Amino acid sequence: MHEAGIAAEILEIAQAQSALLGGARVAEVTVRVGDMSGVAPEALEFAFEALREGEASGAVLVIKRIAVLARCETCGTDSRPGADLVLWCAVCGKPLKVLEGEELMVESIELEGDAE
Amino acid sequence: MSGRVAVETPVLKKNDEYAAGNRRWFAELGMAVINIMSAPGAGKTTLLEKTLPMLAGRYSCAVIEGDLQTDLDAERIRKVGVRAHQINTTCCHLDARMVGGAVETFLESPPDVLIIENIGNLVCPASYDLGESVKVTLFSVVEGADKPKKYPKMFRMSDCVVLNKADLLPYSGVELDELLSNVRDVSPEAAVFTVSARTGEGLAGWVEWLAARVEKARGR
């Protein structure tokens, strides 16, 4: 599985933010993981905890899971396909465009440093 | 100082940037790049052994092979008279940087068509843009009709889904209609071909589709 690689990228993004603020401690990293992103949240948490070091050695990973949201560009109907993942419009029978649920984003990073 | 910084950065930004660089470079070279993904044993190399000779009269081709170990696949490709570069990586997928490095080995005479045989894995390769022009998922019918729903991302992202080992359908207990319907549900717009790379059944349609996409990618 590629969750270790994904966790390493997340930590690198967090370290870069920390460096911008003079090596502030990374307290928390919030990521958005789509249900259709191909990433398993449990495996990602495990890899993140195993790989964190330096300024991020105490960082907590917060995972926001994003359900699939799709829109029919023909009739404008939005829908949340269930576990059966039928990506066709139930109203007009046209293919749906996926708006949410495929993302893999670092949303925000909480940093802690010595107050001046 | 303390506080929360909104970064809104894609986790795979570094790979995405590398892939965008590859894409510009491949366009300058006039090279169509095809990324073929599947689970291990679905028949990627066999499909290439049959497809490459069918393209040979029209295009110069080269292949990048991704595997954890051995250069067995690159050897098989060379046997059909096509240049091949083997990447061995303990990674579960190829990324844009590995592919960029491999393309360097073909620069003396860049091919018209570069086919990347990704590492056998139905999950991870789907997350990594390589800068390719066309993504293809190969799936052998014997893997089961339910898999497109269980592993939707790769099917969804692909321009084409090739269902292989059609010759084994009578022994597989898999209903082709059910499999086709599951592929369609998750990937409404992909072209779908049912083939047997081993017997040659259905390959003409796939090769014709591929050639059309190659023309488009090369801006002809």
Coordinates of C-alpha atoms in Angstrom, one line a residue:
Chain A
M1 CA 0.0 0.0 0.0
H2 CA 1.1 3.5 -0.6
E3 CA 0.0 5.1 2.6
A4 CA 3.6 5.3 3.9
G5 CA 4.5 7.4 0.9
I6 CA 1.4 9.6 1.4
A7 CA 2.2 10.1 5.1
A8 CA 5.8 11.1 4.2
E9 CA 4.5 13.7 1.7
I10 CA 2.1 15.1 4.4
L11 CA 4.9 15.4 6.9
E12 CA 7.1 17.1 4.3
I13 CA 4.4 19.7 3.7
A14 CA 4.1 20.2 7.5
Q15 CA 7.9 20.5 7.9
A16 CA 8.1 23.1 5.2
Q17 CA 5.4 25.2 7.0
S18 CA 7.3 24.8 10.2
A19 CA 10.5 26.0 8.6
L20 CA 8.7 29.1 7.3
L21 CA 7.9 29.9 10.9
G22 CA 11.5 29.4 12.1
G23 CA 11.1 25.8 13.1
A24 CA 7.8 26.0 15.1
R25 CA 6.5 22.7 16.5
V26 CA 3.8 21.0 14.4
A27 CA 1.0 20.3 16.8
E28 CA -1.7 19.1 14.4
V29 CA -2.1 18.4 10.7
T30 CA -5.6 18.3 9.2
V31 CA -6.1 16.4 5.9
R32 CA -9.2 15.8 3.7
V33 CA -9.3 12.2 2.4
G34 CA -12.0 11.4 -0.1
D35 CA -13.9 8.1 0.2
M36 CA -12.8 7.4 -3.4
S37 CA -9.2 8.6 -3.0
G38 CA -7.8 5.1 -2.8
V39 CA -6.3 5.9 0.6
A40 CA -7.2 3.9 3.7
P41 CA -7.4 6.2 6.7
E42 CA -6.3 3.6 9.3
A43 CA -3.2 2.8 7.3
L44 CA -2.5 6.5 6.8
E45 CA -2.7 7.1 10.6
F46 CA -0.4 4.3 11.3
A47 CA 2.2 5.4 8.8
F48 CA 2.0 9.0 10.0
E49 CA 2.7 8.0 13.6
A50 CA 5.6 5.8 12.5
L51 CA 7.2 8.4 10.3
R52 CA 6.8 11.7 12.2
E53 CA 10.1 13.2 13.5
G54 CA 11.8 16.4 14.3
E55 CA 9.5 19.4 14.6
A56 CA 6.6 17.1 13.8
S57 CA 7.5 14.3 16.2
G58 CA 4.4 15.1 18.4
A59 CA 2.1 16.0 15.6
V60 CA -1.5 14.7 15.6
L61 CA -3.1 13.7 12.3
V62 CA -6.7 14.7 11.9
I63 CA -8.5 13.0 9.0
K64 CA -11.7 14.5 7.6
R65 CA -13.3 11.8 5.4
I66 CA -15.2 13.2 2.5
A67 CA -18.1 11.3 1.1
V68 CA -18.7 11.1 -2.7
L69 CA -20.8 14.0 -4.1
A70 CA -21.7 13.9 -7.8
R71 CA -23.5 16.3 -10.1
C72 CA -25.4 15.7 -13.3
E73 CA -24.2 18.4 -15.7
T74 CA -27.2 17.8 -17.9
C75 CA -30.0 18.4 -15.4
G76 CA -28.1 19.9 -12.5
T77 CA -29.1 17.3 -9.9
D78 CA -26.7 16.6 -7.1
S79 CA -26.5 13.2 -5.5
R80 CA -24.5 11.1 -3.1
P81 CA -23.9 7.8 -4.6
G82 CA -24.0 5.1 -2.0
A83 CA -21.8 2.1 -1.6
D84 CA -23.0 0.8 -5.0
L85 CA -21.2 3.7 -6.7
V86 CA -23.5 4.1 -9.6
L87 CA -22.1 7.3 -11.2
W88 CA -25.1 7.8 -13.6
C89 CA -27.9 10.3 -13.1
A90 CA -31.0 8.7 -11.6
V91 CA -33.1 11.5 -13.1
C92 CA -31.9 11.8 -16.7
G93 CA -29.6 8.8 -17.2
K94 CA -26.4 10.8 -18.1
P95 CA -22.9 10.3 -16.6
L96 CA -22.3 12.2 -13.3
K97 CA -19.3 14.4 -12.6
V98 CA -17.7 13.7 -9.2
L99 CA -17.4 17.0 -7.3
E100 CA -16.1 15.6 -4.0
G101 CA -14.8 12.3 -2.7
E102 CA -11.6 12.0 -4.7
E103 CA -9.5 14.6 -2.8
L104 CA -6.3 14.1 -0.9
M105 CA -5.5 17.5 0.5
V106 CA -3.6 19.0 3.4
E107 CA -6.1 21.4 4.7
S108 CA -4.4 23.1 7.6
I109 CA -1.5 22.9 10.0
E110 CA -1.4 24.0 13.6
L111 CA 2.0 25.2 14.7
E112 CA 3.2 26.0 18.2
G113 CA 6.3 28.1 19.0
D114 CA 7.7 30.2 21.8
A115 CA 5.6 33.4 22.1
E116 CA 7.6 36.6 21.8
Chain B
M1 CA 4.2 32.3 17.7
S2 CA 1.4 29.8 17.4
G3 CA -1.6 29.2 15.3
R4 CA -3.3 27.4 12.5
V5 CA -2.2 27.9 8.9
A6 CA -4.6 27.1 6.1
V7 CA -2.4 25.4 3.5
E8 CA -4.9 23.7 1.1
T9 CA -2.1 21.8 -0.6
P10 CA -2.6 18.6 -2.5
V11 CA -0.7 15.8 -0.7
L12 CA 0.8 14.7 -4.0
K13 CA 1.7 18.2 -5.1
K14 CA 5.4 17.3 -5.7
N15 CA 4.5 14.4 -8.0
D16 CA 1.8 16.4 -9.7
E17 CA 4.3 19.1 -10.5
Y18 CA 6.8 16.6 -11.8
A19 CA 4.1 15.0 -13.9
A20 CA 3.1 18.4 -15.4
G21 CA 6.8 18.8 -16.4
N22 CA 6.8 15.4 -18.0
R23 CA 3.6 16.2 -19.9
R24 CA 5.2 19.4 -21.4
W25 CA 8.3 17.5 -22.3
F26 CA 6.5 14.5 -23.9
A27 CA 4.5 17.0 -26.0
E28 CA 7.7 18.7 -27.2
L29 CA 9.0 15.3 -28.1
G30 CA 5.8 14.5 -30.0
M31 CA 5.5 11.3 -28.0
A32 CA 2.2 9.7 -27.0
V33 CA 2.5 8.1 -23.6
I34 CA 0.2 5.3 -22.5
N35 CA 0.0 4.2 -18.8
I36 CA -1.3 0.7 -18.5
M37 CA -2.3 -0.3 -14.9
S38 CA -3.7 -3.6 -13.5
A39 CA -3.5 -6.1 -10.7
P40 CA -0.5 -8.5 -11.0
G41 CA -1.2 -11.3 -13.5
A42 CA -4.0 -9.6 -15.4
G43 CA -1.9 -9.9 -18.6
K44 CA -0.3 -6.5 -19.2
T45 CA 2.9 -7.9 -20.7
T46 CA 1.0 -10.4 -22.8
L47 CA -1.3 -7.6 -24.1
L48 CA 1.8 -5.6 -25.0
E49 CA 3.5 -8.6 -26.7
K50 CA 0.4 -8.7 -29.0
T51 CA -0.3 -5.0 -29.3
L52 CA 3.2 -3.8 -30.1
P53 CA 3.5 -5.8 -33.4
M54 CA 0.1 -4.4 -34.5
L55 CA 1.4 -0.8 -34.0
A56 CA 4.9 -1.5 -35.4
G57 CA 4.2 -0.6 -39.0
R58 CA 2.8 2.8 -38.1
Y59 CA 4.8 4.0 -35.1
S60 CA 8.2 3.5 -33.4
C61 CA 7.5 2.2 -29.9
A62 CA 9.3 1.8 -26.6
V63 CA 8.2 0.4 -23.3
I64 CA 9.0 1.2 -19.6
E65 CA 8.4 -1.8 -17.4
G66 CA 7.8 -1.4 -13.7
D67 CA 8.3 -4.4 -11.3
L68 CA 9.5 -4.9 -7.8
Q69 CA 12.1 -7.5 -9.0
T70 CA 13.6 -9.0 -12.2
D71 CA 13.8 -7.7 -15.8
L72 CA 11.8 -10.6 -17.1
D73 CA 9.1 -8.3 -18.6
A74 CA 11.6 -6.1 -20.4
E75 CA 13.2 -9.2 -21.9
R76 CA 9.8 -10.3 -23.2
I77 CA 9.2 -6.9 -24.8
R78 CA 12.7 -7.0 -26.4
K79 CA 11.9 -10.4 -27.9
V80 CA 9.1 -8.8 -30.0
G81 CA 11.7 -6.2 -31.3
V82 CA 10.8 -3.2 -29.1
R83 CA 13.1 -1.2 -26.9
A84 CA 12.4 -1.7 -23.2
H85 CA 13.7 -0.1 -20.0
Q86 CA 13.1 -1.9 -16.8
I87 CA 12.5 0.0 -13.5
N88 CA 12.8 -2.1 -10.4
T89 CA 11.4 -0.4 -7.3
T90 CA 10.2 -1.6 -4.0
C91 CA 7.5 1.0 -4.3
C92 CA 4.0 -0.2 -5.0
H93 CA 3.6 2.2 -8.0
L94 CA 5.6 4.2 -10.5
D95 CA 5.8 8.0 -9.9
A96 CA 6.5 10.8 -12.3
R97 CA 10.1 11.2 -11.3
M98 CA 10.9 7.5 -12.0
V99 CA 9.3 7.7 -15.4
G100 CA 11.1 11.0 -16.3
G101 CA 14.4 9.2 -15.5
A102 CA 13.5 6.2 -17.6
V103 CA 12.5 8.4 -20.6
E104 CA 16.1 9.8 -20.6
T105 CA 17.3 6.4 -21.8
F106 CA 15.3 6.7 -25.0
L107 CA 16.3 10.3 -25.9
E108 CA 18.8 9.3 -28.6
S109 CA 15.8 8.5 -30.7
P110 CA 12.5 9.3 -28.9
P111 CA 9.7 6.9 -29.9
D112 CA 6.4 8.0 -31.3
V113 CA 4.6 5.9 -28.7
L114 CA 5.8 5.1 -25.2
I115 CA 3.9 2.5 -23.2
I116 CA 4.4 2.4 -19.4
E117 CA 3.6 -0.9 -17.9
N118 CA 2.9 0.1 -14.3
I119 CA 3.5 -2.1 -11.2
G120 CA 0.9 -4.7 -10.8
N121 CA -1.5 -3.2 -8.2
L122 CA -5.1 -2.2 -8.5
V123 CA -4.9 0.6 -5.9
C124 CA -1.8 2.7 -5.6
P125 CA -0.8 3.5 -9.3
A126 CA -4.2 5.3 -9.7
S127 CA -3.0 8.1 -7.4
Y128 CA 0.1 9.0 -9.3
D129 CA 0.0 11.1 -12.4
L130 CA 2.9 10.3 -14.6
G131 CA 2.4 12.9 -17.3
E132 CA 0.9 10.3 -19.6
S133 CA -1.6 11.1 -22.4
V134 CA -3.8 8.1 -21.9
K135 CA -4.6 5.9 -18.9
V136 CA -5.7 2.3 -19.4
T137 CA -6.9 -0.2 -16.8
L138 CA -6.5 -3.8 -17.8
F139 CA -8.6 -6.2 -15.8
S140 CA -8.8 -10.0 -16.3
V141 CA -12.4 -11.3 -16.1
V142 CA -11.4 -14.0 -13.7
E143 CA -10.7 -11.5 -11.0
G144 CA -14.4 -11.2 -10.4
A145 CA -17.3 -9.0 -11.5
D146 CA -17.4 -7.1 -8.2
K147 CA -13.9 -5.6 -8.4
P148 CA -14.7 -2.4 -10.3
K149 CA -17.0 -1.4 -7.4
K150 CA -14.4 -2.4 -4.8
Y151 CA -11.5 -0.6 -6.4
P152 CA -13.3 2.2 -8.3
K153 CA -10.6 4.8 -8.5
M154 CA -8.4 3.2 -11.2
F155 CA -11.4 2.3 -13.4
R156 CA -12.8 5.8 -12.9
M157 CA -9.6 7.6 -14.0
S158 CA -9.0 5.5 -17.0
D159 CA -9.8 6.5 -20.6
C160 CA -10.1 2.9 -21.5
V161 CA -10.8 -0.4 -19.7
V162 CA -9.6 -3.6 -21.3
L163 CA -11.2 -6.8 -20.0
N164 CA -8.7 -9.6 -20.7
K165 CA -8.8 -13.4 -20.6
A166 CA -12.2 -13.5 -22.2
D167 CA -11.3 -17.0 -23.3
L168 CA -11.5 -18.1 -19.7
L169 CA -15.1 -16.8 -19.2
P170 CA -16.7 -20.2 -19.5
Y171 CA -14.6 -21.5 -16.6
S172 CA -14.6 -18.4 -14.4
G173 CA -18.1 -18.3 -12.9
V174 CA -18.1 -14.6 -13.9
E175 CA -21.0 -13.1 -15.8
L176 CA -19.6 -10.7 -18.4
D177 CA -22.8 -8.6 -18.4
E178 CA -22.5 -8.0 -14.6
L179 CA -18.8 -7.1 -15.0
L180 CA -19.5 -4.7 -17.9
S181 CA -22.3 -3.1 -15.9
N182 CA -20.1 -2.6 -12.9
V183 CA -17.4 -1.0 -15.0
R184 CA -19.9 1.3 -16.6
D185 CA -21.4 2.3 -13.2
V186 CA -18.1 3.6 -11.9
S187 CA -16.5 4.8 -15.2
P188 CA -19.4 6.0 -17.4
E189 CA -17.1 7.5 -20.1
A190 CA -14.3 5.0 -20.5
A191 CA -14.0 3.0 -23.7
V192 CA -14.4 -0.7 -22.9
F193 CA -13.0 -3.6 -24.8
T194 CA -13.4 -7.4 -24.1
V195 CA -10.4 -9.3 -25.4
S196 CA -8.2 -12.3 -25.0
A197 CA -4.6 -11.3 -25.4
R198 CA -3.7 -14.9 -25.6
T199 CA -6.0 -15.9 -28.5
G200 CA -6.1 -12.5 -30.1
E201 CA -9.9 -12.2 -29.8
G202 CA -11.0 -8.6 -29.7
L203 CA -7.6 -7.0 -30.1
A204 CA -8.3 -5.2 -33.4
G205 CA -10.8 -2.9 -31.8
W206 CA -8.5 -2.0 -28.9
V207 CA -5.5 -1.3 -31.2
E208 CA -7.7 0.8 -33.4
W209 CA -8.9 2.9 -30.4
L210 CA -5.3 3.2 -29.1
A211 CA -4.0 4.3 -32.5
A212 CA -6.7 7.0 -32.6
R213 CA -5.6 8.2 -29.2
V214 CA -2.0 8.2 -30.2
E215 CA -2.8 10.4 -33.2
K216 CA -4.7 12.8 -30.9
A217 CA -1.9 12.9 -28.4
R218 CA 0.7 13.6 -31.0
G219 CA -1.5 16.4 -32.4
R220 CA -1.8 14.8 -35.8

